[in-house]
Short mmCIF file of C-alpha atoms in Angstrom, two decimals:
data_model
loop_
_atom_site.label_atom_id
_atom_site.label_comp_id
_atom_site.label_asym_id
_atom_site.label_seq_id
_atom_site.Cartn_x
_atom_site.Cartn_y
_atom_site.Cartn_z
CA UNK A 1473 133.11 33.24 137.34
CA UNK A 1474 132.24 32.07 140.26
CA UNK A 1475 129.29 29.76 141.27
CA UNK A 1476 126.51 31.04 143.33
CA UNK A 1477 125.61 29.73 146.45
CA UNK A 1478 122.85 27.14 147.09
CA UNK A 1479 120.07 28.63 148.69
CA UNK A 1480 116.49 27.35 149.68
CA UNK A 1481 115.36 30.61 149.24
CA UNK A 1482 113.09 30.53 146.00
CA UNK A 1483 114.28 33.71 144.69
CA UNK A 1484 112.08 33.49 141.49
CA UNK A 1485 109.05 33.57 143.51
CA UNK A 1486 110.35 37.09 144.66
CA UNK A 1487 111.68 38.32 141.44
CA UNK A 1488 107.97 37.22 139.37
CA UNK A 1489 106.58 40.29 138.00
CA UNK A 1490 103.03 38.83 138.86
CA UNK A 1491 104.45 38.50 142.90
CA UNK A 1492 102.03 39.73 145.43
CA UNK A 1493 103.18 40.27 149.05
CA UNK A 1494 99.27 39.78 150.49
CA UNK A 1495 99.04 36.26 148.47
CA UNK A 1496 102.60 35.27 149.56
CA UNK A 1497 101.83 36.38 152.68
CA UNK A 1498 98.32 33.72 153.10
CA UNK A 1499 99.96 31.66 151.07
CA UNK A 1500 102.77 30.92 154.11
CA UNK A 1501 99.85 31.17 156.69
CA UNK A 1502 98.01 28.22 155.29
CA UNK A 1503 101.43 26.49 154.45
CA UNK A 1504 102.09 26.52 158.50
CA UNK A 1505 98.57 26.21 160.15
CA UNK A 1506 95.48 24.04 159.36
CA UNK A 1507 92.60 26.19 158.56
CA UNK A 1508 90.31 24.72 161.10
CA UNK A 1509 92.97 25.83 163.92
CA UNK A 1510 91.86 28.95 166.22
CA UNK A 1511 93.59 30.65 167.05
CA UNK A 1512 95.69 30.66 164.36
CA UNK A 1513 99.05 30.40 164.80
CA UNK A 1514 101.23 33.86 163.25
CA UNK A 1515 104.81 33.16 164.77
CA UNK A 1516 105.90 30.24 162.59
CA UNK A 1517 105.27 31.81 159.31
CA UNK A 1518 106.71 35.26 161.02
CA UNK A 1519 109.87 33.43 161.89
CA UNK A 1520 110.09 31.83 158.54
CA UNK A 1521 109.87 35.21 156.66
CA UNK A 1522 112.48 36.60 158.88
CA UNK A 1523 114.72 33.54 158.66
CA UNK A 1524 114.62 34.70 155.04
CA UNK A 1525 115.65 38.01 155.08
CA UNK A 1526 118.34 37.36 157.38
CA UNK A 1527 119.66 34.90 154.91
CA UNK A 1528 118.97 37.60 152.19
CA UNK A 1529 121.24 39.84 154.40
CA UNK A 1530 123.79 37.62 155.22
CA UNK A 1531 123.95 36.58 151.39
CA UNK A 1532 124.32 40.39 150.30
CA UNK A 1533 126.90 41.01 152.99
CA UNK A 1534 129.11 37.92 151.20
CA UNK A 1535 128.53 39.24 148.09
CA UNK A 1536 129.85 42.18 148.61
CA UNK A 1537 132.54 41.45 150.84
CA UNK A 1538 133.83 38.99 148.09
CA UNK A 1539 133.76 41.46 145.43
CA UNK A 1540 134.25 44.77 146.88
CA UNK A 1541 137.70 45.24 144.85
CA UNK A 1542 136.44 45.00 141.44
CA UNK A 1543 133.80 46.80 142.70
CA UNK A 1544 135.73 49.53 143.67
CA UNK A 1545 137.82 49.12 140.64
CA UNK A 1546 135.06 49.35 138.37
CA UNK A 1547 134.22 52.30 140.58
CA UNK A 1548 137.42 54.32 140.00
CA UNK A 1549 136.84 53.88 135.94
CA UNK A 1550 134.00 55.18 135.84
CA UNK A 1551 134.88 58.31 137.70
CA UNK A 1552 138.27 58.61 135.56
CA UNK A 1553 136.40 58.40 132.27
CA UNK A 1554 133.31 60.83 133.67
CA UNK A 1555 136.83 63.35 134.06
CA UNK A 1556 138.36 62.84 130.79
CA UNK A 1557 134.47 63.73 129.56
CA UNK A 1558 134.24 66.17 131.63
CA UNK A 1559 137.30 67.85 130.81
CA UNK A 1560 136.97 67.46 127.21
CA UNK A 1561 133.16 68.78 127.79
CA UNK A 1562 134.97 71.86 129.27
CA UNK A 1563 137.31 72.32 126.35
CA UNK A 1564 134.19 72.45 124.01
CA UNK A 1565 132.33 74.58 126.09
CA UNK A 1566 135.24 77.14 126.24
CA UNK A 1567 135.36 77.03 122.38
CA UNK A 1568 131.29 77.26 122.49
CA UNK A 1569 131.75 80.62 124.83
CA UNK A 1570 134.08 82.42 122.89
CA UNK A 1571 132.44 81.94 119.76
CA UNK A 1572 129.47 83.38 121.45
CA UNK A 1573 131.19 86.11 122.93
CA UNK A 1574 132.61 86.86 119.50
CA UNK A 1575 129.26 86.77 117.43
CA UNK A 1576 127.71 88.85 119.80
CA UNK A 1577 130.67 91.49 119.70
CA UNK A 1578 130.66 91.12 115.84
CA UNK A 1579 126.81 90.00 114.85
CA UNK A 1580 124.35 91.23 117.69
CA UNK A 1581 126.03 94.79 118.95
CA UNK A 1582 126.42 95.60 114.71
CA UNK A 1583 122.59 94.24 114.37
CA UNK A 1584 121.62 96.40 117.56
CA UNK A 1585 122.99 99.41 116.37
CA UNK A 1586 121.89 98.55 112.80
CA UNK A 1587 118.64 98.45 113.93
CA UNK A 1588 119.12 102.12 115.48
CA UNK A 1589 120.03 103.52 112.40
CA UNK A 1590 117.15 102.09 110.81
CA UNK A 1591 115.06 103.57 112.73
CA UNK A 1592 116.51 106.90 113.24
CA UNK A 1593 116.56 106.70 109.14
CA UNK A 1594 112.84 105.23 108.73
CA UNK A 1595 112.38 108.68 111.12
CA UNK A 1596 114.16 111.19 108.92
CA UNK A 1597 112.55 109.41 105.65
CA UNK A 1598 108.87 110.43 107.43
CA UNK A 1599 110.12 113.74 108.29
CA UNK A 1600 111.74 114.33 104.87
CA UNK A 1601 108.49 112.92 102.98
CA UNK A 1602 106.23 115.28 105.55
CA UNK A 1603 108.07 118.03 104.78
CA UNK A 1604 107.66 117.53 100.91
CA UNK A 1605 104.45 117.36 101.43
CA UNK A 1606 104.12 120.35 103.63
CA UNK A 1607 106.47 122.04 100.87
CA UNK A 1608 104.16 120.63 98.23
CA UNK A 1609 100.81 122.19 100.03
CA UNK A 1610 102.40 125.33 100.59
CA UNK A 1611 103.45 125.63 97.08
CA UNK A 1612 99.86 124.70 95.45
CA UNK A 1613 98.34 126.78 98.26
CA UNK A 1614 100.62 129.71 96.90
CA UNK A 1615 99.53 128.94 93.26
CA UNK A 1616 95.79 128.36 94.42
CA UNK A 1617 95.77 131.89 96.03
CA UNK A 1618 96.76 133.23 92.58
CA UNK A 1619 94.61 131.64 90.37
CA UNK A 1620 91.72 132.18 92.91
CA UNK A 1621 92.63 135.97 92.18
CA UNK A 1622 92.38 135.22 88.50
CA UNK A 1623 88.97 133.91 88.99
CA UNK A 1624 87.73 136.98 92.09
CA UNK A 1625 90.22 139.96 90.77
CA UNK A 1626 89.77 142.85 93.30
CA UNK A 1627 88.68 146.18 91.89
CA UNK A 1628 91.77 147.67 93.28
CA UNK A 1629 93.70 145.55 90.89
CA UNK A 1630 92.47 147.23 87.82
CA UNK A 1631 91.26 144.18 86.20
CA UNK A 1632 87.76 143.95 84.25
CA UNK A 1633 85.77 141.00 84.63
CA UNK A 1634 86.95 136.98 85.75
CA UNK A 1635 88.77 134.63 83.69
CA UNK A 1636 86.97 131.58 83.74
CA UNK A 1637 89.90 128.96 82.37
CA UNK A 1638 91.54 129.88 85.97
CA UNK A 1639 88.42 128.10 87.95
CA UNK A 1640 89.47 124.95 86.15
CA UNK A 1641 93.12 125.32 87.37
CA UNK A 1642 91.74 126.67 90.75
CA UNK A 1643 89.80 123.23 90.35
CA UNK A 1644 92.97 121.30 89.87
CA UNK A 1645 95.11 123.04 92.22
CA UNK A 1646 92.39 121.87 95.14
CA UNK A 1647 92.32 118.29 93.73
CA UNK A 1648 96.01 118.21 94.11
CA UNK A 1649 96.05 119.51 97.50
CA UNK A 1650 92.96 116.72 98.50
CA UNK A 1651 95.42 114.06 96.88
CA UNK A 1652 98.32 115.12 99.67
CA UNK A 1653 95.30 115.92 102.44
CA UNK A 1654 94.12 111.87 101.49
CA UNK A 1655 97.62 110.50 102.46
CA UNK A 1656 97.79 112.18 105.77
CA UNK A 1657 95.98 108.62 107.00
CA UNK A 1658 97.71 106.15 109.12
CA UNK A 1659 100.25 104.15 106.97
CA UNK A 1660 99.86 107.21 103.49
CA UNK A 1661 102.79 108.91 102.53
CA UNK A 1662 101.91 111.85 104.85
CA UNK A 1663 101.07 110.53 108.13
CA UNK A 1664 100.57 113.15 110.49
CA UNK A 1665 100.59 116.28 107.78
CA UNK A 1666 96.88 117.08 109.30
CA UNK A 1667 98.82 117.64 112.76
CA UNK A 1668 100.86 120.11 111.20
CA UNK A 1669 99.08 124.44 112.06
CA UNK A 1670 100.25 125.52 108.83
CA UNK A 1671 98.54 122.99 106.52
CA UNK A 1672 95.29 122.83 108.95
CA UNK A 1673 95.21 126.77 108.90
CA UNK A 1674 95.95 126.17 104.99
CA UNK A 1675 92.91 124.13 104.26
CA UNK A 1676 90.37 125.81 106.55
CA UNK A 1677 91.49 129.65 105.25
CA UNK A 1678 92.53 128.97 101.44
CA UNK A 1679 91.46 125.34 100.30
CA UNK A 1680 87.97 125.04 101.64
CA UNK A 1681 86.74 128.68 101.43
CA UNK A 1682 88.08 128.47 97.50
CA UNK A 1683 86.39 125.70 96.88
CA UNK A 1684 83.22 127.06 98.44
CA UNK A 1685 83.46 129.58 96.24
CA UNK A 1686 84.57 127.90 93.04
CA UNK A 1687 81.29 125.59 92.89
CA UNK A 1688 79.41 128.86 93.71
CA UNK A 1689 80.68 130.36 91.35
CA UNK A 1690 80.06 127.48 89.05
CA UNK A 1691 76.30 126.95 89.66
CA UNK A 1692 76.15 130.28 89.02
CA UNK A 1693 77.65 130.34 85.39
CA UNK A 1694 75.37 127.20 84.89
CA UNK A 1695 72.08 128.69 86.23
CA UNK A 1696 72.91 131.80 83.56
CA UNK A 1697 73.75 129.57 80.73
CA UNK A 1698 71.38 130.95 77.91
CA UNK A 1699 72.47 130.00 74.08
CA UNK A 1700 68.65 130.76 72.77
CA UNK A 1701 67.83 132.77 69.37
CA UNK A 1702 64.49 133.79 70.65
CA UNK A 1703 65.74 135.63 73.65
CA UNK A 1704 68.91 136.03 75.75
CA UNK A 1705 67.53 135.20 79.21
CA UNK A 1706 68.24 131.64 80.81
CA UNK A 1707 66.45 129.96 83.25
CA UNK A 1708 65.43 133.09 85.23
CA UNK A 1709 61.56 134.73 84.51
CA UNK A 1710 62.93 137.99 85.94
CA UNK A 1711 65.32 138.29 82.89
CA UNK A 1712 62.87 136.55 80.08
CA UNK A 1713 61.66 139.96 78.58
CA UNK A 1714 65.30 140.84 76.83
CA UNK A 1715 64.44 139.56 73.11
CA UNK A 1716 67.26 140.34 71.76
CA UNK A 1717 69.15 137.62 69.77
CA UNK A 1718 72.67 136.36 70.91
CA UNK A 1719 75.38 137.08 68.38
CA UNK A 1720 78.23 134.70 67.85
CA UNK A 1721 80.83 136.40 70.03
CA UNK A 1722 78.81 136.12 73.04
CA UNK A 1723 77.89 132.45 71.87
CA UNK A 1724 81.34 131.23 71.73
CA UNK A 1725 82.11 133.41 75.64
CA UNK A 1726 78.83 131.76 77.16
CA UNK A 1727 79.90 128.36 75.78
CA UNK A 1728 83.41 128.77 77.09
CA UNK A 1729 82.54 129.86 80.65
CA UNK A 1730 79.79 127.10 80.63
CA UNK A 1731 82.44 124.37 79.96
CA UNK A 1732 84.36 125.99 82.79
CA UNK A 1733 82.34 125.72 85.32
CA UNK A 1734 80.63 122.08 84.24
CA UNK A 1735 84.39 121.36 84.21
CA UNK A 1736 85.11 122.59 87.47
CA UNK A 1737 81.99 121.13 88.94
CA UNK A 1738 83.05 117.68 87.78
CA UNK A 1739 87.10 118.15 89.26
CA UNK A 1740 85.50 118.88 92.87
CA UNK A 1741 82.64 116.22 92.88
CA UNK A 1742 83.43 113.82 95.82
CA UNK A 1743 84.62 110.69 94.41
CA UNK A 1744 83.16 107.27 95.90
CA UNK A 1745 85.27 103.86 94.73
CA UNK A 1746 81.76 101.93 95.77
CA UNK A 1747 81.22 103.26 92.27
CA UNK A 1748 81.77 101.32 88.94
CA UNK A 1749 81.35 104.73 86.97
CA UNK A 1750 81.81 108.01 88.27
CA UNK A 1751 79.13 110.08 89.16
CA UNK A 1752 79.91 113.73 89.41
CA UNK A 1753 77.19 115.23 91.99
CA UNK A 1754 77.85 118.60 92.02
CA UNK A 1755 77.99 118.85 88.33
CA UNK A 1756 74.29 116.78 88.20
CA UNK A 1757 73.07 118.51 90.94
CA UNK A 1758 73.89 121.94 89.08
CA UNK A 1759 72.58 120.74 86.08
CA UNK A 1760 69.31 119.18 87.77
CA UNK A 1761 68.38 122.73 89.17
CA UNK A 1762 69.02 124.60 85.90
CA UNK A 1763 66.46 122.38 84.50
CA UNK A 1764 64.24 121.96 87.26
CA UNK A 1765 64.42 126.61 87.38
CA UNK A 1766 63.09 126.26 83.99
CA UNK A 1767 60.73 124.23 84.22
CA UNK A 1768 59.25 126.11 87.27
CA UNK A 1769 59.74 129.31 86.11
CA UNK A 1770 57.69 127.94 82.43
CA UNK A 1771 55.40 126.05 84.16
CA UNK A 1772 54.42 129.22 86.31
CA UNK A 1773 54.29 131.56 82.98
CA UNK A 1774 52.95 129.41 80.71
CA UNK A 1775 49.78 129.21 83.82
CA UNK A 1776 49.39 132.75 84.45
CA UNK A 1777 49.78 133.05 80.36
CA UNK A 1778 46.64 130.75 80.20
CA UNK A 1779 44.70 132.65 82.21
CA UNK A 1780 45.38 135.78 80.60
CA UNK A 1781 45.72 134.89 76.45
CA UNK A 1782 46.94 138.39 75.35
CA UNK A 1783 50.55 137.28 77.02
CA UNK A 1784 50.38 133.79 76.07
CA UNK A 1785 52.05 134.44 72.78
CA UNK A 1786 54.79 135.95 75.17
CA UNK A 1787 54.96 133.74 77.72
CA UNK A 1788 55.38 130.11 74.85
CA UNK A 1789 58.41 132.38 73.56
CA UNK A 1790 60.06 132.71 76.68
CA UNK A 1791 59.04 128.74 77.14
CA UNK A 1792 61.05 128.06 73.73
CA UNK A 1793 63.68 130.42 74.83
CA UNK A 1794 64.46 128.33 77.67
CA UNK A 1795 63.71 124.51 75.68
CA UNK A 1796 66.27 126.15 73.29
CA UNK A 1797 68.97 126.61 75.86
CA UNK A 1798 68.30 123.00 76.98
CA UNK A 1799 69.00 121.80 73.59
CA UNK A 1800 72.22 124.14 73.27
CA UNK A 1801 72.89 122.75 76.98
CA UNK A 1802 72.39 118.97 76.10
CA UNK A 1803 74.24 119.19 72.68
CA UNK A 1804 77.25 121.34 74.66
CA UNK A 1805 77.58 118.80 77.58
CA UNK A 1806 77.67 115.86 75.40
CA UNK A 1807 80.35 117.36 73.47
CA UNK A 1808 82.59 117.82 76.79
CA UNK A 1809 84.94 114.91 76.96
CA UNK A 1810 85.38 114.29 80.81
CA UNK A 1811 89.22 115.85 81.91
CA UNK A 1812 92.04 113.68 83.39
CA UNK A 1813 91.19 113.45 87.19
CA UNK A 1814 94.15 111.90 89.24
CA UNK A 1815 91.25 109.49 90.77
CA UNK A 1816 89.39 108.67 88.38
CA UNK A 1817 90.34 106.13 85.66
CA UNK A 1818 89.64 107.27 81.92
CA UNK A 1819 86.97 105.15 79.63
CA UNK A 1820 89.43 104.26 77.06
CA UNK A 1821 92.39 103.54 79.44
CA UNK A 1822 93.63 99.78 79.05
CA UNK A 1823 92.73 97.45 81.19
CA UNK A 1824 95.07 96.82 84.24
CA UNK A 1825 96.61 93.13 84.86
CA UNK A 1826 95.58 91.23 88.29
CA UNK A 1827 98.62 92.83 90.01
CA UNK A 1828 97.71 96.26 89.00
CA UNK A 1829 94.26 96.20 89.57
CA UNK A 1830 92.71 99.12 91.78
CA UNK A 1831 89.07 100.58 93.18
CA UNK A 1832 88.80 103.70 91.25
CA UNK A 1833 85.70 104.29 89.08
CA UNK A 1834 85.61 105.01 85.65
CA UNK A 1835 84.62 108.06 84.19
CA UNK A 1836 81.98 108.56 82.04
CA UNK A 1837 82.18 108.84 78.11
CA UNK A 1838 81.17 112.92 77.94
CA UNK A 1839 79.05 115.01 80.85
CA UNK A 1840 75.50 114.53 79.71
CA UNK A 1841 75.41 110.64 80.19
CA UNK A 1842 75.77 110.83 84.35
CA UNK A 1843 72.80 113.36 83.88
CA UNK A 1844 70.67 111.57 81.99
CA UNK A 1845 71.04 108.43 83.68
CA UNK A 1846 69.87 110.56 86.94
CA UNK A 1847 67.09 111.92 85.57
CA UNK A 1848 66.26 107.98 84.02
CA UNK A 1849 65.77 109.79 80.20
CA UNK A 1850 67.21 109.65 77.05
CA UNK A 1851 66.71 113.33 76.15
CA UNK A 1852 66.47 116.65 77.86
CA UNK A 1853 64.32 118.34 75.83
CA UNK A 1854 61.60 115.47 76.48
CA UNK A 1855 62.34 115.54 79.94
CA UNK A 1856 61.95 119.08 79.79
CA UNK A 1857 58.27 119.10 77.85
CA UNK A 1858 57.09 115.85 79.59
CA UNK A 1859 57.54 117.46 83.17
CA UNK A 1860 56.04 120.17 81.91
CA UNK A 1861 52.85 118.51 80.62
CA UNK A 1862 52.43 116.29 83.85
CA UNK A 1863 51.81 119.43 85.96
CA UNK A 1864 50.41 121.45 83.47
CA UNK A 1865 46.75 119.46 83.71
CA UNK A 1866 46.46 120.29 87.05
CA UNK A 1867 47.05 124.61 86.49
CA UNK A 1868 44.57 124.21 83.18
CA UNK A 1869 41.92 122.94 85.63
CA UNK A 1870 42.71 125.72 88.57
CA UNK A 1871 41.97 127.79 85.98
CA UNK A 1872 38.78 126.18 84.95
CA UNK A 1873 37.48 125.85 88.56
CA UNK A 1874 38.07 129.03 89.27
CA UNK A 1875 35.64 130.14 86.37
CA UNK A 1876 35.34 133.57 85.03
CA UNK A 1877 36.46 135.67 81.81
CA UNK A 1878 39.77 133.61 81.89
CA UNK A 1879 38.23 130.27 81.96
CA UNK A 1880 35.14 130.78 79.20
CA UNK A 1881 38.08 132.45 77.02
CA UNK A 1882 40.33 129.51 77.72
CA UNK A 1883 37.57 127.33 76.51
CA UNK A 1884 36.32 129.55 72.95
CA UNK A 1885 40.23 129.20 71.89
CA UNK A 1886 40.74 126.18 72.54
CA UNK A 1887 42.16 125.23 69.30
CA UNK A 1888 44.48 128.11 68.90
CA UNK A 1889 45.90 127.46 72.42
CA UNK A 1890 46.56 124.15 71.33
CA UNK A 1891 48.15 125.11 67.74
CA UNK A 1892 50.22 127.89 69.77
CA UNK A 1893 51.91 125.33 71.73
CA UNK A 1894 53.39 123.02 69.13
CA UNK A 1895 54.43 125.73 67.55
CA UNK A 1896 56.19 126.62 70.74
CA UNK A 1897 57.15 123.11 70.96
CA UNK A 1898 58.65 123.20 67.60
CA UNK A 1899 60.43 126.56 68.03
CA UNK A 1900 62.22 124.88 71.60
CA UNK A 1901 62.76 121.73 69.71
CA UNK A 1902 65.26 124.45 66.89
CA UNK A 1903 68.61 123.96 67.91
CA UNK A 1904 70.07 127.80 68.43
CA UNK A 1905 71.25 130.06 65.76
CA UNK A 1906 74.95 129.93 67.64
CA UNK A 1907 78.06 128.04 66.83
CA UNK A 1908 76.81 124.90 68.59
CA UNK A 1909 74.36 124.00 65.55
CA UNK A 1910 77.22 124.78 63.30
CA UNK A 1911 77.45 121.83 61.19
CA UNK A 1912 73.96 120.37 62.43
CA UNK A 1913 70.71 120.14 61.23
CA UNK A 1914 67.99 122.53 62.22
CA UNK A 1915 65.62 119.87 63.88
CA UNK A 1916 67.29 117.67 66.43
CA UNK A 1917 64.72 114.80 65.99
CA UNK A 1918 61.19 114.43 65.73
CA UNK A 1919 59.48 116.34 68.81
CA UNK A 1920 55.74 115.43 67.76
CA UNK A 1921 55.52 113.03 70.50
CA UNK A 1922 56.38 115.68 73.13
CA UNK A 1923 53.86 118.57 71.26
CA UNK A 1924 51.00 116.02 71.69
CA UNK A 1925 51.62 115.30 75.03
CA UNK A 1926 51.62 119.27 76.05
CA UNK A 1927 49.08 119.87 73.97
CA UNK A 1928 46.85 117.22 75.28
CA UNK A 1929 47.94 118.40 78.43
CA UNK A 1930 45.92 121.59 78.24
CA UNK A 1931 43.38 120.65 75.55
CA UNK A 1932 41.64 117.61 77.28
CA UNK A 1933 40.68 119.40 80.63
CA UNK A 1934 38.76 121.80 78.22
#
């Protein structure tokens, strides 16, 4: 190899990484001039530096004058191996490009027209599944129109009176038809099945006006209910003067249509997964105003029956009549186990794992429990007397304030007033002679409680 020139060039100076061209620079200036010189003098260090990079230049031109053939040697390698790369490069990139070309012939045109047929069959599975469910309204909406005929026959069909079992498959028939209706949401089973004429003519001309009618129809059965010995009349003052007693025939067809209707009434109650156990409202708000009709309608006779004693006797009958029918009413609705309802779990169902675990409520062990916990008593009998007796103080002293024959004869039989009505609450206490005490004792439980509190109720204003 050969030997580099001598040069007085200090190179290393240059190639210091701590080199600074302005210190260099004064550096030189004070190396060639005495600092107490002025002017100072600028060509001599000038010359010097360019004395240097002429010898730089001529040094560089030797250099590569010398070794321009392995220069252009090494030169020539470099280019003949960047072509043997290059063409090998091309040789891989071929391969690379046909294997492309042939995974997108045999992997992305199959995938794109895969994914076409999956969604032209995710399409037909919606319109197949709306269809069944279109099919499936149509078909309940069919048998709904029948059974609704059951329950409303037409006099031109011949038919005498209702059959009350078809309200409870009327019932059904609608529940059904709200199950499909509930999966017409975005993401159910039958999205878009609310878009559909048919099915929205279908609910607003056969589902909604039959259920309008079925919980009509309902209350109705339930505001008649009347299972008394005393008389036949239920809540209703208007029809309180028919004494005679129910036989068991009529017994057993009252009891049927009442379960009926309670049973219908608890199918179409709205059902809210908020709640731990289900609560059917329509059944407890039919229930609430048969009780709250008799208490009004007793409350009102048992007043004007104060005021004028010859009826009294008369009016704490009609006041058993109707405590009897509450009794025959409390012991019939807790004898009603509640039906299977598609969304509503059943008390004694097992208990589902984590996986399986839904939002539905629970429903209730029989029908009187939802009403008693809404009307916050254990009995409704006592319910029945102690509602009586908190509004009955205020018509005893009406009565007194308004003075006269009614009020001085109010006062003189005081006592028999007061033995008259717990005997009346002892007669309303008597479960009915019907086949719902078959089996049971005569005397529920011990009502003394409930005669002292009506009795006090009109006594102690006197």
């Amino acid at each position: 190899m050969d030997q580099p020139e001598p040069s007085y060039i200090n190179y290393d100076t240059f190639v210091d990484p701590d080199f600074v061209a302005t210190t260099f620079a004064n550096r030189l200036v004070l190396s060639t001039n005495n600092p107490s010189d002025s002017p100072i003098d600028i060509n001599t260090p000038l010359s010097r530096v360019l004395f240097d990079v002429q010898d730089i230049d001529t040094r560089i031109d030797s250099l590569t004058s010398r070794s321009a053939l392995p220069l252009l040697e090494h030169t020539r390698d470099d280019i003949r191996s960047a072509t043997r790369i290059t063409q090998a490069l091309d040789a891989q990139v071929a391969t690379l490009t046909e294997a492309f070309d042939r995974l997108h012939r045999e992997v992305i045109q199959r995938h794109e027209a895969a994914e076409e047929t999956k969604t032209a069959s995710e399409r037909l599975w919606s319109t197949v599944k709306l269809g069944r469910s279109v099919s499936r309204c149509l078909t309940l909406g069919r048998r709904l129109e029948a059974q609704m005929a059951e329950v409303q026959p037409s006099k031109a069909v011949g038919r005498r009176g209702d059959d009350h079992v078809a309200m409870v498959r009327s019932a059904s028939s609608i529940l059904s038809l709200r199950q499909i209706f509930a999966t017409a949401r975005p993401g159910g089973d039958a999205e878009g099945l609310d878009r559909i004429t048919v099915i929205r003519t279908l609910r607003a001309e056969m589902v909604d006006p039959a259920e309008e009618a079925l919980v009509s129809k309902s209350d109705q059965i339930v505001g008649q209910f009347s299972m008394s010995s005393l008389t036949a009349s239920g809540g209703d003052s208007s029809a309180s003067n028919n004494t005679t007693p129910i036989n068991l025939p009529q017994s057993e067809d009252t009891r049927s249509r009442a379960t009926s209707a309670l049973t219908t009434l608890y199918l179409l109650s709205p059902v809210s997964n908020s709640q731990a156990v289900f609560e059917p409202s329509r059944l407890i708000a039919a229930l609430q105003e048969y009780l709250r009709r008799a208490i009004t309608s007793s409350l009102a006779g048992l007043a004007a029956g104060l005021a004028a004693l010859p009826k009294l006797d008369r009016t704490l009958s009609e006041v058993s009549a109707r405590c009897q029918n509450i009794v025959a009413l409390e012991i019939l609705l807790e004898s009603i186990k509640p039906p299977q309802h598609p969304m509503v779990n059943t008390p004694d169902a097992p208990i589902p794992s984590a996986d399986e675990q839904t939002s539905q409520a629970t429903a209730p062990s029989n029908f009187l429990r939802p009403l008693l916990n809404s009307l916050d008593t254990n009995s409704l009998p006592s319910y029945f007397w102690r509602s009586m007796a908190s509004q009955l103080t205020a018509r005893v002293q009406k009565i007194l304030r308004d003075g006269g024959v009614s009020a001085r004869t109010l006062r003189t039989n005081r006592d028999r007033v007061g033995d008259a009505i717990r005997r009346c609450v002892d007669r309303g206490s008597q479960l009915p002679a019907s086949s719902l005490s078959k089996g049971r004792s005569t005397v529920v439980r011990n009502w003394e409680r409930e005669a002292t509190v009506m009795v006090s109720a009109v006594v102690k204003p006197l």
